[in-house]
Coordinates of C-alpha atoms in Angstrom, one line a residue:
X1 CA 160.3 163.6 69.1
X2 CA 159.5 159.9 69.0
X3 CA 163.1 159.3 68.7
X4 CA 163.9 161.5 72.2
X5 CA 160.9 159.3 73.9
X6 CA 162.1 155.8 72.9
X7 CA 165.8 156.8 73.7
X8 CA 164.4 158.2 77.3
X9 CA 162.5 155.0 77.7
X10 CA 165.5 153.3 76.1
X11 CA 167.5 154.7 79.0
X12 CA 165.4 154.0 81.4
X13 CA 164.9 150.7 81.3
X14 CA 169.0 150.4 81.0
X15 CA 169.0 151.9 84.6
X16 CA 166.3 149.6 85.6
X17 CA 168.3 146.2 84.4
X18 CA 171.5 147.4 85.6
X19 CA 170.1 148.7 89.4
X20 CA 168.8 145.1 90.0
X21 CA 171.4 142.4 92.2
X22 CA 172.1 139.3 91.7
X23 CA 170.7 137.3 95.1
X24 CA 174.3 136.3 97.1
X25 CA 174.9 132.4 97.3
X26 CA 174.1 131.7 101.1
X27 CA 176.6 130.0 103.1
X28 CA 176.6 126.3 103.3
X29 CA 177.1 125.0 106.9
X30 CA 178.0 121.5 107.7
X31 CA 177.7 120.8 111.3
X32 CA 180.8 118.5 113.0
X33 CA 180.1 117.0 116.1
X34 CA 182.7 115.1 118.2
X35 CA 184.6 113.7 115.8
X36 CA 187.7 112.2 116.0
X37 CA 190.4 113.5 113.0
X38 CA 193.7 113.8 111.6
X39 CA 195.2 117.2 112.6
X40 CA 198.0 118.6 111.0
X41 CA 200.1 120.8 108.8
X42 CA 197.7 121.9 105.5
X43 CA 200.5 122.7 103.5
X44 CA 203.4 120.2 104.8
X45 CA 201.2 117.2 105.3
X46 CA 198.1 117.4 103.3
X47 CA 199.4 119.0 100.0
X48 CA 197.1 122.0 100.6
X49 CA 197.8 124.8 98.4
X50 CA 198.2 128.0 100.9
X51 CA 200.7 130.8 102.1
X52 CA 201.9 129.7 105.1
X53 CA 202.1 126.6 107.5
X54 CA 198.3 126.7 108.6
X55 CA 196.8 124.2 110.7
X56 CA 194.1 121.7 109.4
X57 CA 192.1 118.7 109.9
X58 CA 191.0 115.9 107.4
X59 CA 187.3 115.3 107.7
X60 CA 185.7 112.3 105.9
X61 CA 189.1 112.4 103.5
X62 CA 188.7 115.6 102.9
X63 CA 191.3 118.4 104.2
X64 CA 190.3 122.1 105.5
X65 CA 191.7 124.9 106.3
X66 CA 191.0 125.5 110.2
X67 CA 189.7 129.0 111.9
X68 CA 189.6 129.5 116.0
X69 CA 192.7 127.7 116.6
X70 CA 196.1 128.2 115.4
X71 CA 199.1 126.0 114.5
X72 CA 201.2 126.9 117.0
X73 CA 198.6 126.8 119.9
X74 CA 199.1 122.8 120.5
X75 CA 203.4 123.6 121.3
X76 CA 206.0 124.2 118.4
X77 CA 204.8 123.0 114.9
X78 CA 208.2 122.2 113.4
X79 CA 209.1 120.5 116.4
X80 CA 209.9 117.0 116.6
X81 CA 206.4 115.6 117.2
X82 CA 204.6 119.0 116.1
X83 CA 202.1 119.6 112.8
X84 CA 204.6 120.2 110.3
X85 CA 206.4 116.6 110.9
X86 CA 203.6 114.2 111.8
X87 CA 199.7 114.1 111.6
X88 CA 198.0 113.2 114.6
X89 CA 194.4 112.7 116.1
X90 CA 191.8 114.7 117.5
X91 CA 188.1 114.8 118.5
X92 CA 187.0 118.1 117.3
X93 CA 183.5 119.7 117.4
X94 CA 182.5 122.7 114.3
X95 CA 181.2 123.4 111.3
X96 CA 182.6 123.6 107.8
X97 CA 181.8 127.1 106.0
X98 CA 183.2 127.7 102.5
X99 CA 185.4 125.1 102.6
X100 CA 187.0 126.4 105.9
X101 CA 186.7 124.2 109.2
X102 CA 185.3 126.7 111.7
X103 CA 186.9 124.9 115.4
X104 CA 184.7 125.5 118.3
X105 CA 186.8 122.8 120.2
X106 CA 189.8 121.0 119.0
X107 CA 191.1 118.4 121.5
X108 CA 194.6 116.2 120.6
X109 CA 194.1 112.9 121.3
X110 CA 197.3 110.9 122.7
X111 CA 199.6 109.2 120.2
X112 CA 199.0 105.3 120.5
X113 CA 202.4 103.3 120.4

């Protein structure tokens, strides 16, 4: 009988342990305002490792992956001038969340000559 009790209790207490959850790391956000970038190509001109020519912008050295805007939404990214062949400059307000720059405004500043 002792044996039944202490592998009830035994069992128990194993449905106790494994019930509980681990808390969930909260997302980080790092607030960007007005700054001015370099906007480009993640893959093509930042050495990003990704899928797919994917727009992104370099903030203090660092480059991220941009959500809101796409690469194509600024005219033709393999064009002569576009993401895939040149970085540029832009003043962009956001925030960075898990390591992804998410755009609320994303403005191209004109190339100086």
């Amino acid at each position: 009988m002792k044996k039944l009790v202490f592998a009830f209790l035994l069992g128990v207490f194993s449905v106790a342990v494994n019930a509980q959850t681990t808390p969930q790391k909260t997302a980080t956000a790092k607030v960007v305002t007005k700054q001015v970038v370099d906007i480009a190509c993640g893959e093509c001109q930042f050495k990003m490792k990704g899928k797919d020519c994917e727009l992104a912008v370099k903030i203090d050295g660092k480059p991220y992956f941009v959500d809101g805007k796409g690469i194509d939404d600024f005219g033709d990214a393999h064009g002569k001038h576009g993401f895939c062949n040149a970085v540029s400059k832009a003043e962009v307000t956001g925030e960075i969340v898990n390591n992804r720059f998410k755009a609320k405004e994303i403005k191209l500043l004109p190339v100086k000559k």
